[in-house]
Coordinates of C-alpha atoms in Angstrom, one line a residue:
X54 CA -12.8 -11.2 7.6
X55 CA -12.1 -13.0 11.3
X56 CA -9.0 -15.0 9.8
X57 CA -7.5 -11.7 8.7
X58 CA -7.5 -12.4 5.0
X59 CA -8.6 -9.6 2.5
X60 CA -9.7 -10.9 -1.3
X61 CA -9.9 -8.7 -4.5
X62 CA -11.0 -9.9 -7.8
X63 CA -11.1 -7.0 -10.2
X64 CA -12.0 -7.0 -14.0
X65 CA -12.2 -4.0 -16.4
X66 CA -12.8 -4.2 -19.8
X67 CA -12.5 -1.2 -22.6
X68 CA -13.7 -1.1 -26.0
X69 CA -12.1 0.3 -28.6
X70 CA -13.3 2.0 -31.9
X71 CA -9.7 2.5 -33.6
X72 CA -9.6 4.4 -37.1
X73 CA -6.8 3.8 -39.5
X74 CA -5.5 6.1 -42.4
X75 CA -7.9 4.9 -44.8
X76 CA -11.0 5.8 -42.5
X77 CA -11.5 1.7 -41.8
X78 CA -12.8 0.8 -38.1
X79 CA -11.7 -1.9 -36.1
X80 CA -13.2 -3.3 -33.2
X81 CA -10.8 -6.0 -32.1
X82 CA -8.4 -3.8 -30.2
X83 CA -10.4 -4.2 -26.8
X84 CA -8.2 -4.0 -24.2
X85 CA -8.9 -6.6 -21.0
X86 CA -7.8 -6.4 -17.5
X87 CA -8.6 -9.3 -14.9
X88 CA -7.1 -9.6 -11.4
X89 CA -7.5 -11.7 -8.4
X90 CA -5.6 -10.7 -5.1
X91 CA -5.4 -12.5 -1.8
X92 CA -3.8 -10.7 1.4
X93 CA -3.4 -12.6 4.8
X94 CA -2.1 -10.5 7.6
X95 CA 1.0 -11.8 9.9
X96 CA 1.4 -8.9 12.0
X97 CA -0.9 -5.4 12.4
X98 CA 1.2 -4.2 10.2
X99 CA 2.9 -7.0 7.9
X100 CA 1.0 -9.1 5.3
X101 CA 1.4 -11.5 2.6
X102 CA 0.2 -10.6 -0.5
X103 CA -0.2 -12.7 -3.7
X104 CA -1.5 -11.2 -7.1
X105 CA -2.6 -13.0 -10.1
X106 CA -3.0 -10.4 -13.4
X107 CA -4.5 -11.3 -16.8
X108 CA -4.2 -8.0 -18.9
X109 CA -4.6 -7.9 -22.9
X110 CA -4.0 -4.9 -25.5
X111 CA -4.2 -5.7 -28.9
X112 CA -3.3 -2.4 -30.2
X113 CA 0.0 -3.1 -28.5
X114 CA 0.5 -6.0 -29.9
X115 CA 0.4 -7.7 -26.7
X116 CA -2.0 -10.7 -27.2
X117 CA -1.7 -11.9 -23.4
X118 CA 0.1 -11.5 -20.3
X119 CA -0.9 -13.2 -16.9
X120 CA 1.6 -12.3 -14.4
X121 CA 1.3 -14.2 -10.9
X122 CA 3.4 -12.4 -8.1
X123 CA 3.8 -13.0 -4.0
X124 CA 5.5 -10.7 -2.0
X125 CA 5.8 -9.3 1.6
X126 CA 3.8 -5.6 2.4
X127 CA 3.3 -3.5 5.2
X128 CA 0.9 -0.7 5.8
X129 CA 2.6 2.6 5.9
X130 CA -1.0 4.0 7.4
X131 CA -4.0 1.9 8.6
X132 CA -6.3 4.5 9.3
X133 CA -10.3 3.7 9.6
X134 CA -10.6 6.1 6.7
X135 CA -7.2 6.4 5.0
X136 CA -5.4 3.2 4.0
X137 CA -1.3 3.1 2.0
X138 CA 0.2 0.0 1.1
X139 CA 3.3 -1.0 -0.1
X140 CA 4.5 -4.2 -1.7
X141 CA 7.8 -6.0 -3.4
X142 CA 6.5 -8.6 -5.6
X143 CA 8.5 -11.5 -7.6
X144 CA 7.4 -14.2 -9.9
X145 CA 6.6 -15.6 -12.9
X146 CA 4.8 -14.1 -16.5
X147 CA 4.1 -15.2 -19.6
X148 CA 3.7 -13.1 -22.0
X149 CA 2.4 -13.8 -25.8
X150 CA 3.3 -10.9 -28.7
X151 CA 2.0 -13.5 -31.4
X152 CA 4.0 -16.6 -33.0
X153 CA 7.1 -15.2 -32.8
X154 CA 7.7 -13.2 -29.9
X155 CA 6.2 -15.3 -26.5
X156 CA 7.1 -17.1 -23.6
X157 CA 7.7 -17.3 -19.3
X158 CA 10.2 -15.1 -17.6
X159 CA 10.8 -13.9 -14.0
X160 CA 9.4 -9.7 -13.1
X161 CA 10.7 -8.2 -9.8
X162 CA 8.6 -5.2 -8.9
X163 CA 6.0 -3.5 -7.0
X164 CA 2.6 -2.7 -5.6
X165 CA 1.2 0.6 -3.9
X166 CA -2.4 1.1 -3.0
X167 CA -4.0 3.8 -1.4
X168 CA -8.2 4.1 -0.3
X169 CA -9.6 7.3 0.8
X170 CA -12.8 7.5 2.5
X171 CA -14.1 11.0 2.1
X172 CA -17.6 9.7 3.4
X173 CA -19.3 6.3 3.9
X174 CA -20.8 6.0 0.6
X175 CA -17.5 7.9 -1.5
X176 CA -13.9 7.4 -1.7
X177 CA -10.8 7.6 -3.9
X178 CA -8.8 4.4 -4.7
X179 CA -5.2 4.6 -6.7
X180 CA -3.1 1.8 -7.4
X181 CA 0.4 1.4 -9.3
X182 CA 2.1 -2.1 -10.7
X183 CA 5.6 -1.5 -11.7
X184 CA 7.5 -4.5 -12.9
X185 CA 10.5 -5.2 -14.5
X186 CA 12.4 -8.1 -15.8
X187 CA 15.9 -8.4 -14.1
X188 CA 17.2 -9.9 -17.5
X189 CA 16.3 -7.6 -19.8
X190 CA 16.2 -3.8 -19.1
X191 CA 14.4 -2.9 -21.7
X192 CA 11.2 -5.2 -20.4
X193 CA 9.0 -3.3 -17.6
X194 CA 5.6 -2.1 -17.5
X195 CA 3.8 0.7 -15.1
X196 CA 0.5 0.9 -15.2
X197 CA -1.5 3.7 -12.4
X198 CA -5.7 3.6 -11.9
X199 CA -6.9 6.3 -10.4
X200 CA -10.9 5.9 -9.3
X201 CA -13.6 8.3 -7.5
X202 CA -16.0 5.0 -6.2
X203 CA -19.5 6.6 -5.4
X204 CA -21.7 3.4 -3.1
X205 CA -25.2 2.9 -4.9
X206 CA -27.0 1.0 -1.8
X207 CA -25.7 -1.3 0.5
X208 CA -23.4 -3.8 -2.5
X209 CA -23.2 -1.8 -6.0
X210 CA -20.8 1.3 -6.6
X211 CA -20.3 3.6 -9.3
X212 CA -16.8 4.9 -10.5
X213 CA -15.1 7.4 -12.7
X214 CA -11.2 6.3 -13.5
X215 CA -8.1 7.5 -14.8
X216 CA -5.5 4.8 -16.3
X217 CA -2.4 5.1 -17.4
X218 CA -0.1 2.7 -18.5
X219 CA 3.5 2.6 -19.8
X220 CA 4.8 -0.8 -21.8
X221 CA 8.9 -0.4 -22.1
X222 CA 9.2 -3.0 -24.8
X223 CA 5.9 -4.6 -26.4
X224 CA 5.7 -6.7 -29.8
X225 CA 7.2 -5.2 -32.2
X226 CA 9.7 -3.7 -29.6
X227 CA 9.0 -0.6 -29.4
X228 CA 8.3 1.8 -26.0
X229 CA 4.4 2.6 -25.7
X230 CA 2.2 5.0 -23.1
X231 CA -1.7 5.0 -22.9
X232 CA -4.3 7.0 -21.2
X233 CA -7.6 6.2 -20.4
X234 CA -10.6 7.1 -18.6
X235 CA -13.3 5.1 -17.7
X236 CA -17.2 4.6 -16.4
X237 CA -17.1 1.9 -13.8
X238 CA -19.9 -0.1 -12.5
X239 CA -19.0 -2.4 -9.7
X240 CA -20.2 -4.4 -6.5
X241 CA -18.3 -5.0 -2.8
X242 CA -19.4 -7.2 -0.4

């Protein structure tokens, strides 16, 4: 926009069907993913970026975990077409693995983004969050979205994604990977 500032508010949302042993279906295991990101640019190159996450997976044991970061970036290539970003990030999270495991602690970490614009109506976005807690080693999370964005008219898109996401040390401390692919409907204005 003409003050330089770039906003991103993101949510995804899968459902899950899980299956036990005994054949019995749940259907409270959705996962949820929420984001808001603000970037203002100080130099062509140089931005500030500050990233508030809500993300929740049951089937992890991971109740809730809202992570708000800020952190310094630079565009390794600002192409019309083909965009790379790279951001440290620091702050606060709180996550909550049920009444007995929950609480605030500091992440240190990372951001990378990348947009490809094959045409003017379809493109590729990837992204990767890596944080870790300086305190305890055994604490990080990586999670990588991969997403072919097809326009549908001048404000709605259409996507196909890829997610995958690795949790170091979750509830019942224990080291957990997911994949994920996904049918997204969106809008950009």
């Amino acid at each position: 926009n003409p003050l330089n500032r770039e906003y991103l508010i993101e949510y995804r949302y899968y459902p899950k069907d899980n299956v036990a042993q005994d054949g019995v279906k749940t259907v409270d295991d959705d996962t949820t993913l929420g984001e808001f990101r603000f970037r203002q640019t100080l130099r062509p190159r140089w931005f500030f970026q500050a990233n508030e996450r809500y993300y929740r997976d049951p089937t992890i044991e991971l109740l809730h975990e809202v992570t708000m970061t800020g952190g310094l970036g630079y565009k390794i290539v600002d192409r019309p077409t083909f965009k790379l970003a790279a951001i440290p990030a620091i702050g606060p999270q709180y996550a909550d693995y049920g009444p007995t495991d929950s609480g605030w602690h500091f992440v240190v970490g990372g951001y990378e983004d990348l947009q490809w614009d094959l045409t003017k109506s379809f493109k590729f976005r990837q992204s990767v969050y890596f944080f870790q807690d300086p305190f305890n080693r055994a604490s990080h999370a990586l999670r990588f979205h991969l997403e072919q964005v097809q326009n549908m008219g001048r404000y709605f898109n259409f996507g196909v994604s890829y997610d995958y996401t690795f949790d170091g040390e979750v509830g019942a401390h224990i080291k957990q990977n997911q994949q994920r692919l996904g049918i997204n409907f969106g809008m950009e204005f």
